[in-house]
PDB file of C-alpha atoms in Angstrom:
ATOM      1  CA  MET A   1       2.167  -8.916 -20.601  1.00 90.00           C
ATOM      2  CA  ILE A   2       1.719 -11.797 -18.168  1.00 94.00           C
ATOM      3  CA  GLY A   3      -1.833 -12.727 -17.180  1.00 94.00           C
ATOM      4  CA  LEU A   4      -2.567 -14.971 -14.182  1.00 95.00           C
ATOM      5  CA  THR A   5      -6.026 -16.298 -13.299  1.00 94.00           C
ATOM      6  CA  ARG A   6      -7.347 -18.374 -10.394  1.00 95.00           C
ATOM      7  CA  GLY A   7     -11.048 -18.533  -9.600  1.00 94.00           C
ATOM      8  CA  HIS A   8     -12.367 -14.987  -9.130  1.00 95.00           C
ATOM      9  CA  ILE A   9      -8.826 -13.520  -9.086  1.00 97.00           C
ATOM     10  CA  LYS A  10      -6.990 -12.171 -12.126  1.00 97.00           C
ATOM     11  CA  LEU A  11      -3.669 -10.296 -12.320  1.00 96.00           C
ATOM     12  CA  ASN A  12      -1.987  -8.483 -15.184  1.00 96.00           C
ATOM     13  CA  ILE A  13       1.786  -8.062 -14.782  1.00 96.00           C
ATOM     14  CA  GLU A  14       4.232  -6.253 -17.042  1.00 95.00           C
ATOM     15  CA  LYS A  15       7.418  -8.054 -18.010  1.00 95.00           C
ATOM     16  CA  PRO A  16      10.634  -6.406 -16.698  1.00 95.00           C
ATOM     17  CA  GLN A  17      11.454  -4.399 -19.822  1.00 92.00           C
ATOM     18  CA  GLN A  18       7.858  -3.849 -20.907  1.00 92.00           C
ATOM     19  CA  GLY A  19       5.697  -0.824 -20.147  1.00 93.00           C
ATOM     20  CA  TYR A  20       7.176   1.167 -17.255  1.00 94.00           C
ATOM     21  CA  ILE A  21      10.989   1.334 -17.493  1.00 92.00           C
ATOM     22  CA  GLY A  22      11.649   4.376 -15.315  1.00 94.00           C
ATOM     23  CA  SER A  23      14.427   4.573 -12.717  1.00 95.00           C
ATOM     24  CA  ARG A  24      12.167   4.550  -9.633  1.00 95.00           C
ATOM     25  CA  PHE A  25       9.998   1.429  -9.381  1.00 96.00           C
ATOM     26  CA  ASP A  26      11.195  -2.189  -9.327  1.00 97.00           C
ATOM     27  CA  TRP A  27      10.888  -3.815 -12.772  1.00 97.00           C
ATOM     28  CA  THR A  28      10.413  -7.317 -11.327  1.00 95.00           C
ATOM     29  CA  GLY A  29       6.715  -7.819 -10.891  1.00 85.00           C
ATOM     30  CA  LYS A  30       4.940  -4.664 -12.006  1.00 94.00           C
ATOM     31  CA  VAL A  31       1.389  -5.723 -11.144  1.00 97.00           C
ATOM     32  CA  ILE A  32      -0.667  -3.228 -13.111  1.00 95.00           C
ATOM     33  CA  GLN A  33      -4.159  -4.523 -12.326  1.00 97.00           C
ATOM     34  CA  LEU A  34      -5.986  -6.867  -9.943  1.00 98.00           C
ATOM     35  CA  TRP A  35      -9.524  -8.036 -10.632  1.00 97.00           C
ATOM     36  CA  TRP A  36     -11.946  -9.800  -8.315  1.00 97.00           C
ATOM     37  CA  LYS A  37     -15.173 -11.054  -9.929  1.00 96.00           C
ATOM     38  CA  GLY A  38     -14.407  -8.700 -12.818  1.00 95.00           C
ATOM     39  CA  ILE A  39     -14.070  -5.641 -10.555  1.00 97.00           C
ATOM     40  CA  PRO A  40     -10.768  -3.741 -11.003  1.00 97.00           C
ATOM     41  CA  PHE A  41      -8.979  -2.755  -7.793  1.00 97.00           C
ATOM     42  CA  CYS A  42      -6.148  -0.580  -9.125  1.00 96.00           C
ATOM     43  CA  THR A  43      -5.603   2.685 -10.905  1.00 95.00           C
ATOM     44  CA  SER A  44      -2.707   4.895 -11.998  1.00 91.00           C
ATOM     45  CA  GLU A  45      -0.862   7.749 -10.301  1.00 86.00           C
ATOM     46  CA  LEU A  46      -2.714  10.317 -12.432  1.00 80.00           C
ATOM     47  CA  PHE A  47      -6.429   9.926 -13.055  1.00 74.00           C
ATOM     48  CA  ASP A  48      -7.335   7.918 -16.157  1.00 71.00           C
ATOM     49  CA  SER A  49      -3.729   8.049 -17.395  1.00 65.00           C
ATOM     50  CA  HIS A  50      -2.166   5.367 -19.602  1.00 70.00           C
ATOM     51  CA  SER A  51       1.375   6.730 -19.446  1.00 68.00           C
ATOM     52  CA  ASP A  52       4.256   4.281 -18.968  1.00 74.00           C
ATOM     53  CA  GLN A  53       6.202   6.926 -17.029  1.00 74.00           C
ATOM     54  CA  GLN A  54       4.251   6.717 -13.768  1.00 80.00           C
ATOM     55  CA  GLY A  55       3.243   4.233 -11.102  1.00 88.00           C
ATOM     56  CA  LYS A  56       0.140   2.082 -11.208  1.00 93.00           C
ATOM     57  CA  GLY A  57      -1.299  -1.090  -9.696  1.00 96.00           C
ATOM     58  CA  PHE A  58       1.049  -2.591  -7.102  1.00 97.00           C
ATOM     59  CA  PHE A  59       4.464  -1.122  -7.969  1.00 97.00           C
ATOM     60  CA  ASN A  60       7.154  -1.690  -5.345  1.00 97.00           C
ATOM     61  CA  GLU A  61      10.332   0.301  -4.810  1.00 97.00           C
ATOM     62  CA  PHE A  62      13.681  -0.210  -3.116  1.00 96.00           C
ATOM     63  CA  GLY A  63      15.537   2.710  -1.548  1.00 94.00           C
ATOM     64  CA  ILE A  64      13.043   5.563  -1.946  1.00 95.00           C
ATOM     65  CA  ASP A  65      14.926   7.633   0.657  1.00 88.00           C
ATOM     66  CA  GLN A  66      18.512   6.518   0.191  1.00 78.00           C
ATOM     67  CA  PRO A  67      19.517   3.904  -2.394  1.00 87.00           C
ATOM     68  CA  ASN A  68      22.418   1.702  -1.408  1.00 86.00           C
ATOM     69  CA  GLY A  69      25.746   3.320  -2.331  1.00 87.00           C
ATOM     70  CA  TYR A  70      24.352   6.714  -3.401  1.00 89.00           C
ATOM     71  CA  ASP A  71      26.224   8.765  -0.798  1.00 88.00           C
ATOM     72  CA  GLU A  72      29.525   6.987  -1.498  1.00 87.00           C
ATOM     73  CA  MET A  73      29.439   7.647  -5.241  1.00 90.00           C
ATOM     74  CA  LYS A  74      30.859  10.811  -6.797  1.00 92.00           C
ATOM     75  CA  PRO A  75      28.823  12.687  -9.448  1.00 94.00           C
ATOM     76  CA  GLY A  76      29.075  10.888 -12.768  1.00 94.00           C
ATOM     77  CA  LYS A  77      29.501   7.472 -11.121  1.00 93.00           C
ATOM     78  CA  PHE A  78      26.816   4.777 -10.938  1.00 93.00           C
ATOM     79  CA  PHE A  79      24.910   3.445  -7.897  1.00 93.00           C
ATOM     80  CA  PRO A  80      22.515   0.469  -7.758  1.00 94.00           C
ATOM     81  CA  LYS A  81      18.739   0.814  -7.633  1.00 95.00           C
ATOM     82  CA  VAL A  82      17.508  -2.676  -6.750  1.00 96.00           C
ATOM     83  CA  GLY A  83      15.137  -4.094  -9.348  1.00 96.00           C
ATOM     84  CA  VAL A  84      16.082  -1.446 -11.919  1.00 96.00           C
ATOM     85  CA  GLY A  85      19.762  -0.933 -12.778  1.00 95.00           C
ATOM     86  CA  MET A  86      22.888   1.080 -12.150  1.00 94.00           C
ATOM     87  CA  LEU A  87      21.890   4.760 -12.082  1.00 95.00           C
ATOM     88  CA  ARG A  88      24.222   7.668 -12.797  1.00 95.00           C
ATOM     89  CA  LYS A  89      24.566  10.129  -9.921  1.00 95.00           C
ATOM     90  CA  GLU A  90      24.148  13.594 -11.412  1.00 94.00           C
ATOM     91  CA  ASP A  91      25.377  15.891  -8.626  1.00 92.00           C
ATOM     92  CA  ASN A  92      25.924  16.142  -4.871  1.00 89.00           C
ATOM     93  CA  LYS A  93      22.277  16.844  -4.124  1.00 91.00           C
ATOM     94  CA  GLU A  94      20.201  14.337  -2.147  1.00 91.00           C
ATOM     95  CA  TYR A  95      18.717  11.440  -4.083  1.00 93.00           C
ATOM     96  CA  ASP A  96      15.412  12.409  -5.712  1.00 93.00           C
ATOM     97  CA  PHE A  97      13.100   9.480  -6.505  1.00 93.00           C
ATOM     98  CA  PHE A  98      11.094  11.713  -8.856  1.00 91.00           C
ATOM     99  CA  ASN A  99      14.144  12.231 -11.070  1.00 93.00           C
ATOM    100  CA  ASN A 100      14.555   9.904 -14.052  1.00 93.00           C
ATOM    101  CA  TYR A 101      18.245   8.960 -13.788  1.00 95.00           C
ATOM    102  CA  GLU A 102      20.337   7.587 -16.618  1.00 95.00           C
ATOM    103  CA  CYS A 103      20.155   3.809 -16.248  1.00 95.00           C
ATOM    104  CA  LEU A 104      22.199   0.737 -17.132  1.00 94.00           C
ATOM    105  CA  PRO A 105      19.565  -2.014 -16.640  1.00 95.00           C
ATOM    106  CA  PHE A 106      20.370  -5.143 -14.654  1.00 96.00           C
ATOM    107  CA  GLU A 107      19.919  -8.658 -16.055  1.00 96.00           C
ATOM    108  CA  PHE A 108      16.312  -9.888 -15.847  1.00 97.00           C
ATOM    109  CA  ALA A 109      14.600 -13.250 -16.301  1.00 96.00           C
ATOM    110  CA  ALA A 110      10.990 -14.385 -15.900  1.00 94.00           C
ATOM    111  CA  GLU A 111       9.166 -17.729 -15.813  1.00 93.00           C
ATOM    112  CA  ASP A 112       5.399 -18.132 -15.500  1.00 89.00           C
ATOM    113  CA  ASP A 113       2.510 -20.558 -15.602  1.00 89.00           C
ATOM    114  CA  ASP A 114      -1.220 -19.939 -15.158  1.00 84.00           C
ATOM    115  CA  VAL A 115      -1.105 -18.970 -11.462  1.00 88.00           C
ATOM    116  CA  ASN A 116       2.541 -18.141 -10.656  1.00 94.00           C
ATOM    117  CA  VAL A 117       5.369 -16.051 -12.050  1.00 96.00           C
ATOM    118  CA  LYS A 118       8.994 -15.922 -10.912  1.00 97.00           C
ATOM    119  CA  PHE A 119      11.315 -12.985 -11.635  1.00 97.00           C
ATOM    120  CA  LYS A 120      15.069 -12.769 -11.219  1.00 97.00           C
ATOM    121  CA  CYS A 121      17.172  -9.607 -11.216  1.00 97.00           C
ATOM    122  CA  THR A 122      20.969  -9.934 -11.182  1.00 97.00           C
ATOM    123  CA  ASN A 123      23.519  -7.189 -10.559  1.00 94.00           C
ATOM    124  CA  SER A 124      27.030  -8.375 -11.444  1.00 88.00           C
ATOM    125  CA  PHE A 125      28.889  -5.154 -10.556  1.00 82.00           C
ATOM    126  CA  ASP A 126      31.386  -6.370  -7.921  1.00 76.00           C
ATOM    127  CA  GLN A 127      31.017  -3.747  -5.199  1.00 85.00           C
ATOM    128  CA  PHE A 128      27.229  -3.951  -4.911  1.00 89.00           C
ATOM    129  CA  ALA A 129      26.501  -7.300  -6.585  1.00 94.00           C
ATOM    130  CA  PHE A 130      23.213  -8.960  -5.613  1.00 96.00           C
ATOM    131  CA  VAL A 131      20.500 -11.337  -6.804  1.00 97.00           C
ATOM    132  CA  LEU A 132      16.832 -10.485  -6.273  1.00 98.00           C
ATOM    133  CA  GLU A 133      14.239 -13.212  -6.774  1.00 98.00           C
ATOM    134  CA  LYS A 134      10.545 -12.480  -6.564  1.00 97.00           C
ATOM    135  CA  THR A 135       7.662 -14.938  -6.923  1.00 97.00           C
ATOM    136  CA  ILE A 136       4.049 -13.841  -7.340  1.00 97.00           C
ATOM    137  CA  LYS A 137       1.476 -16.523  -6.518  1.00 97.00           C
ATOM    138  CA  LEU A 138      -2.283 -16.328  -6.899  1.00 97.00           C
ATOM    139  CA  THR A 139      -4.520 -17.507  -4.058  1.00 96.00           C
ATOM    140  CA  ASP A 140      -8.276 -17.992  -3.883  1.00 95.00           C
ATOM    141  CA  LYS A 141      -8.616 -14.511  -2.353  1.00 96.00           C
ATOM    142  CA  GLY A 142      -5.754 -12.533  -3.883  1.00 97.00           C
ATOM    143  CA  PHE A 143      -2.031 -12.979  -4.287  1.00 98.00           C
ATOM    144  CA  VAL A 144       1.262 -13.336  -2.450  1.00 98.00           C
ATOM    145  CA  ILE A 145       4.623 -11.723  -3.282  1.00 98.00           C
ATOM    146  CA  GLU A 146       7.644 -13.659  -2.008  1.00 98.00           C
ATOM    147  CA  TYR A 147      11.043 -11.925  -1.987  1.00 98.00           C
ATOM    148  CA  GLN A 148      14.608 -13.189  -1.694  1.00 98.00           C
ATOM    149  CA  LEU A 149      17.509 -10.719  -1.785  1.00 98.00           C
ATOM    150  CA  GLU A 150      21.111 -11.973  -1.607  1.00 97.00           C
ATOM    151  CA  ASN A 151      24.073  -9.649  -1.119  1.00 96.00           C
ATOM    152  CA  ARG A 152      26.885 -10.958  -3.351  1.00 95.00           C
ATOM    153  CA  GLY A 153      28.900  -7.757  -3.192  1.00 91.00           C
ATOM    154  CA  LYS A 154      31.735  -6.439  -1.069  1.00 89.00           C
ATOM    155  CA  GLU A 155      29.779  -3.795   0.838  1.00 87.00           C
ATOM    156  CA  THR A 156      27.030  -3.856   3.468  1.00 90.00           C
ATOM    157  CA  PHE A 157      23.616  -3.552   1.862  1.00 89.00           C
ATOM    158  CA  ASN A 158      21.359  -0.975   3.563  1.00 91.00           C
ATOM    159  CA  THR A 159      18.079  -0.107   1.914  1.00 93.00           C
ATOM    160  CA  SER A 160      14.297  -0.338   2.287  1.00 95.00           C
ATOM    161  CA  GLU A 161      11.376  -1.752   0.301  1.00 97.00           C
ATOM    162  CA  TYR A 162       7.669  -0.991   0.133  1.00 97.00           C
ATOM    163  CA  VAL A 163       4.754  -1.429  -2.267  1.00 97.00           C
ATOM    164  CA  HIS A 164       3.105   1.716  -3.594  1.00 96.00           C
ATOM    165  CA  ASN A 165      -0.491   0.436  -3.706  1.00 95.00           C
ATOM    166  CA  PHE A 166      -2.435   2.503  -6.252  1.00 97.00           C
ATOM    167  CA  LEU A 167      -5.860   1.367  -5.026  1.00 98.00           C
ATOM    168  CA  SER A 168      -9.252   2.304  -6.422  1.00 97.00           C
ATOM    169  CA  PRO A 169     -11.836  -0.501  -6.066  1.00 97.00           C
ATOM    170  CA  GLY A 170     -14.229  -0.240  -8.965  1.00 96.00           C
ATOM    171  CA  LYS A 171     -12.285   2.843 -10.082  1.00 94.00           C
ATOM    172  CA  ARG A 172     -14.441   5.094  -7.921  1.00 94.00           C
ATOM    173  CA  VAL A 173     -13.309   8.323  -6.214  1.00 96.00           C
ATOM    174  CA  LEU A 174     -12.817   8.345  -2.455  1.00 97.00           C
ATOM    175  CA  SER A 175     -15.960   9.171  -0.463  1.00 96.00           C
ATOM    176  CA  THR A 176     -17.823   8.539   2.787  1.00 96.00           C
ATOM    177  CA  GLU A 177     -18.285   4.933   1.628  1.00 96.00           C
ATOM    178  CA  HIS A 178     -14.586   4.200   2.141  1.00 97.00           C
ATOM    179  CA  GLN A 179     -12.769   3.373   5.374  1.00 97.00           C
ATOM    180  CA  LEU A 180      -9.136   2.441   6.038  1.00 98.00           C
ATOM    181  CA  VAL A 181      -7.989   0.400   9.033  1.00 97.00           C
ATOM    182  CA  VAL A 182      -4.243   0.777   9.777  1.00 96.00           C
ATOM    183  CA  GLY A 183      -1.869  -0.785  12.318  1.00 95.00           C
ATOM    184  CA  GLU A 184      -2.500   0.161  15.943  1.00 93.00           C
ATOM    185  CA  GLU A 185      -3.874   3.524  17.136  1.00 93.00           C
ATOM    186  CA  ILE A 186      -3.557   6.496  14.790  1.00 96.00           C
ATOM    187  CA  ASP A 187      -0.700   8.791  15.889  1.00 95.00           C
ATOM    188  CA  GLU A 188      -2.435  12.106  16.659  1.00 94.00           C
ATOM    189  CA  LYS A 189       0.762  14.136  16.160  1.00 94.00           C
ATOM    190  CA  GLU A 190       1.582  12.608  12.784  1.00 94.00           C
ATOM    191  CA  PHE A 191      -2.035  12.971  11.675  1.00 95.00           C
ATOM    192  CA  SER A 192      -2.157  16.646  12.644  1.00 94.00           C
ATOM    193  CA  GLN A 193       1.152  17.332  10.828  1.00 94.00           C
ATOM    194  CA  GLY A 194       0.127  15.517   7.650  1.00 95.00           C
ATOM    195  CA  LEU A 195      -1.451  16.899   4.506  1.00 96.00           C
ATOM    196  CA  ASN A 196      -5.224  16.823   4.927  1.00 96.00           C
ATOM    197  CA  PRO A 197      -6.714  18.934   2.108  1.00 96.00           C
ATOM    198  CA  ASN A 198     -10.169  20.424   2.667  1.00 93.00           C
ATOM    199  CA  ASN A 199     -10.124  18.543   5.993  1.00 95.00           C
ATOM    200  CA  CYS A 200     -11.293  15.466   4.098  1.00 96.00           C
ATOM    201  CA  LEU A 201      -9.974  12.769   6.468  1.00 97.00           C
ATOM    202  CA  SER A 202     -10.868  12.018  10.077  1.00 97.00           C
ATOM    203  CA  TYR A 203      -9.939   9.162  12.401  1.00 96.00           C
ATOM    204  CA  SER A 204     -11.066   7.199  15.410  1.00 96.00           C
ATOM    205  CA  GLY A 205      -8.862   4.565  17.031  1.00 96.00           C
ATOM    206  CA  ASN A 206      -7.068   2.935  14.109  1.00 96.00           C
ATOM    207  CA  LYS A 207      -9.768   3.726  11.532  1.00 97.00           C
ATOM    208  CA  ILE A 208      -9.573   6.516   8.950  1.00 97.00           C
ATOM    209  CA  SER A 209     -12.660   7.819   7.151  1.00 97.00           C
ATOM    210  CA  TRP A 210     -13.269  10.283   4.329  1.00 97.00           C
ATOM    211  CA  LYS A 211     -15.723  13.067   5.109  1.00 96.00           C
ATOM    212  CA  ASN A 212     -15.576  14.231   1.498  1.00 95.00           C
ATOM    213  CA  THR A 213     -13.541  13.693  -1.653  1.00 96.00           C
ATOM    214  CA  PRO A 214      -9.988  15.161  -1.448  1.00 96.00           C
ATOM    215  CA  ASP A 215      -9.366  18.159  -3.683  1.00 94.00           C
ATOM    216  CA  SER A 216      -5.565  17.592  -3.721  1.00 95.00           C
ATOM    217  CA  ASP A 217      -2.900  15.176  -2.429  1.00 96.00           C
ATOM    218  CA  PHE A 218      -3.090  13.877   1.139  1.00 97.00           C
ATOM    219  CA  PHE A 219      -0.035  12.402   2.861  1.00 97.00           C
ATOM    220  CA  PHE A 220       0.865  11.085   6.323  1.00 97.00           C
ATOM    221  CA  GLU A 221       4.169   9.557   7.429  1.00 96.00           C
ATOM    222  CA  LYS A 222       4.374   7.032  10.278  1.00 96.00           C
ATOM    223  CA  ILE A 223       0.648   7.470  10.726  1.00 96.00           C
ATOM    224  CA  SER A 224       0.323   4.475  13.068  1.00 96.00           C
ATOM    225  CA  GLU A 225       2.473   1.960  14.920  1.00 94.00           C
ATOM    226  CA  PRO A 226       2.620  -1.222  12.830  1.00 96.00           C
ATOM    227  CA  LYS A 227       1.282  -4.503  14.167  1.00 92.00           C
ATOM    228  CA  GLU A 228       3.619  -7.475  14.483  1.00 89.00           C
ATOM    229  CA  GLU A 229       0.965  -9.955  13.359  1.00 87.00           C
ATOM    230  CA  GLY A 230      -2.112  -9.747  11.130  1.00 89.00           C
ATOM    231  CA  PHE A 231      -2.987  -7.216   8.463  1.00 91.00           C
ATOM    232  CA  ASN A 232      -1.461  -3.754   8.805  1.00 95.00           C
ATOM    233  CA  TRP A 233      -3.979  -2.086   6.559  1.00 97.00           C
ATOM    234  CA  LYS A 234      -7.425  -2.904   5.217  1.00 98.00           C
ATOM    235  CA  LEU A 235      -9.397  -0.732   2.805  1.00 98.00           C
ATOM    236  CA  ILE A 236     -13.168  -1.182   3.020  1.00 98.00           C
ATOM    237  CA  ASP A 237     -15.539  -0.121   0.238  1.00 97.00           C
ATOM    238  CA  ARG A 238     -19.127  -0.061   1.505  1.00 96.00           C
ATOM    239  CA  HIS A 239     -20.522   0.525  -1.979  1.00 95.00           C
ATOM    240  CA  LEU A 240     -19.012  -2.720  -3.284  1.00 96.00           C
ATOM    241  CA  ASN A 241     -19.149  -4.460   0.118  1.00 96.00           C
ATOM    242  CA  VAL A 242     -15.557  -5.638  -0.233  1.00 97.00           C
ATOM    243  CA  SER A 243     -12.261  -5.116   1.541  1.00 97.00           C
ATOM    244  CA  ILE A 244      -8.636  -5.514   0.472  1.00 98.00           C
ATOM    245  CA  SER A 245      -5.842  -5.949   2.996  1.00 97.00           C
ATOM    246  CA  GLU A 246      -2.076  -6.490   3.234  1.00 97.00           C
ATOM    247  CA  THR A 247      -0.373  -8.794   5.750  1.00 96.00           C
ATOM    248  CA  VAL A 248       3.407  -9.230   5.976  1.00 97.00           C
ATOM    249  CA  ASP A 249       5.725 -11.677   7.765  1.00 96.00           C
ATOM    250  CA  PHE A 250       8.038  -8.953   9.124  1.00 96.00           C
ATOM    251  CA  MET A 251       7.654  -6.055  11.531  1.00 96.00           C
ATOM    252  CA  PRO A 252       7.178  -2.978   9.289  1.00 96.00           C
ATOM    253  CA  ALA A 253       9.503  -0.043   9.935  1.00 96.00           C
ATOM    254  CA  LYS A 254       6.635   2.381   9.350  1.00 96.00           C
ATOM    255  CA  ILE A 255       3.245   2.910   7.739  1.00 97.00           C
ATOM    256  CA  ASN A 256       2.783   5.816   5.332  1.00 97.00           C
ATOM    257  CA  LEU A 257      -0.411   6.949   3.633  1.00 97.00           C
ATOM    258  CA  TRP A 258      -0.713   8.877   0.364  1.00 97.00           C
ATOM    259  CA  GLY A 259      -3.543   9.526  -2.031  1.00 97.00           C
ATOM    260  CA  ARG A 260      -5.611  11.759  -4.262  1.00 96.00           C
ATOM    261  CA  ALA A 261      -9.304  11.928  -5.095  1.00 96.00           C
ATOM    262  CA  HIS A 262      -9.125   8.798  -7.283  1.00 96.00           C
ATOM    263  CA  VAL A 263      -6.460   6.758  -5.455  1.00 97.00           C
ATOM    264  CA  VAL A 264      -5.311   5.708  -1.985  1.00 97.00           C
ATOM    265  CA  SER A 265      -1.973   4.103  -1.096  1.00 97.00           C
ATOM    266  CA  PRO A 266      -1.259   2.689   2.381  1.00 97.00           C
ATOM    267  CA  GLU A 267       2.428   1.670   2.425  1.00 97.00           C
ATOM    268  CA  LEU A 268       4.279  -0.798   4.667  1.00 97.00           C
ATOM    269  CA  PHE A 269       8.058  -0.271   4.731  1.00 97.00           C
ATOM    270  CA  LYS A 270      10.613  -3.020   5.298  1.00 97.00           C
ATOM    271  CA  SER A 271      14.152  -2.175   6.460  1.00 96.00           C
ATOM    272  CA  ILE A 272      16.941  -4.238   4.881  1.00 96.00           C
ATOM    273  CA  SER A 273      20.529  -4.591   6.093  1.00 95.00           C
ATOM    274  CA  LEU A 274      22.694  -7.346   4.601  1.00 95.00           C
ATOM    275  CA  GLN A 275      26.350  -8.115   5.167  1.00 96.00           C
ATOM    276  CA  PRO A 276      28.253  -9.605   2.186  1.00 95.00           C
ATOM    277  CA  GLY A 277      27.008 -13.161   1.687  1.00 95.00           C
ATOM    278  CA  GLU A 278      23.771 -12.686   3.645  1.00 97.00           C
ATOM    279  CA  THR A 279      20.248 -13.290   2.300  1.00 98.00           C
ATOM    280  CA  ASP A 280      16.904 -11.846   3.421  1.00 98.00           C
ATOM    281  CA  ARG A 281      13.479 -13.338   2.664  1.00 98.00           C
ATOM    282  CA  TRP A 282      10.033 -11.844   3.242  1.00 98.00           C
ATOM    283  CA  GLN A 283       6.515 -11.884   1.851  1.00 97.00           C
ATOM    284  CA  ARG A 284       3.446  -9.722   1.367  1.00 97.00           C
ATOM    285  CA  VAL A 285      -0.076 -11.181   1.250  1.00 97.00           C
ATOM    286  CA  PHE A 286      -2.884  -9.221  -0.427  1.00 98.00           C
ATOM    287  CA  GLU A 287      -6.385 -10.537   0.253  1.00 98.00           C
ATOM    288  CA  ILE A 288      -9.883  -9.541  -0.864  1.00 98.00           C
ATOM    289  CA  ASN A 289     -12.944 -10.370   1.232  1.00 96.00           C
ATOM    290  CA  GLN A 290     -16.610  -9.568   1.084  1.00 93.00           C
ATOM    291  CA  VAL A 291     -17.998  -7.516   3.968  1.00 89.00           C
ATOM    292  CA  GLU A 292     -21.552  -7.379   5.217  1.00 80.00           C
ATOM    293  CA  SER A 293     -23.694  -4.540   3.982  1.00 71.00           C
ATOM    294  CA  GLU A 294     -24.606  -2.031   6.692  1.00 61.00           C
ATOM    295  CA  THR A 295     -28.248  -2.439   5.660  1.00 48.00           C
ATOM    296  CA  ASN A 296     -28.209  -6.199   6.448  1.00 41.00           C
TER     297      ASN A 296
END
């Protein structure tokens, strides 16, 4: 385990081949918990679970819909899952991110000090060779993830990346004391077509509120047009009088929203297309701020 501390901020990060080693989430930088003034901000996919087979914290993923090379490979052959390894394609069915594929792990390296950690993932298989470098840096208000992905292979690299934010400030269930601000205006069509159990969510403008605690999963795809500048989501907890937000230096392809009673995950997707020899760089900034109490 790697622990980073700066002022009120503390992060716990699993090493690449420690803890979660499934075939879905990126092994480079598995942030399992963020604390601010001793308050935890993250949880796990299932309530109060300590399993290493599921997501937690800030777990990112490449190619949730279509990993690079999957369609070209015949059953029994291997395709790359960035940040994980070469996965064996089982059949001609569509890729299923829930499936735990047989995996030949990539090469991993990690270097850290008190406030930074740098990961490197190398795929040496000629056709889809690449190098992924990721640096996690603490700030006074949170942390930054910096990415660099270089295509060293012979094929065009087409994939996507997002962070599955398993958020639960103070490890409290969602309630009327929570509000989520996302992108531009909420898309009425996408909201109406989403999963909204027991009619627990409502919206106004670009703000989403919880009228009651969800009794099952909620999910919305492309719920709002992303903003080109500034934060694209901010979760406010009126009980703790804090907010946590994510700002990126790219135009997100879409904003998705998923959650359960104990967890909420706003997700900003980045599209990636790299010709052989090309490199892409991007960053994600997570920031915690205090907010004024409504009674002030």
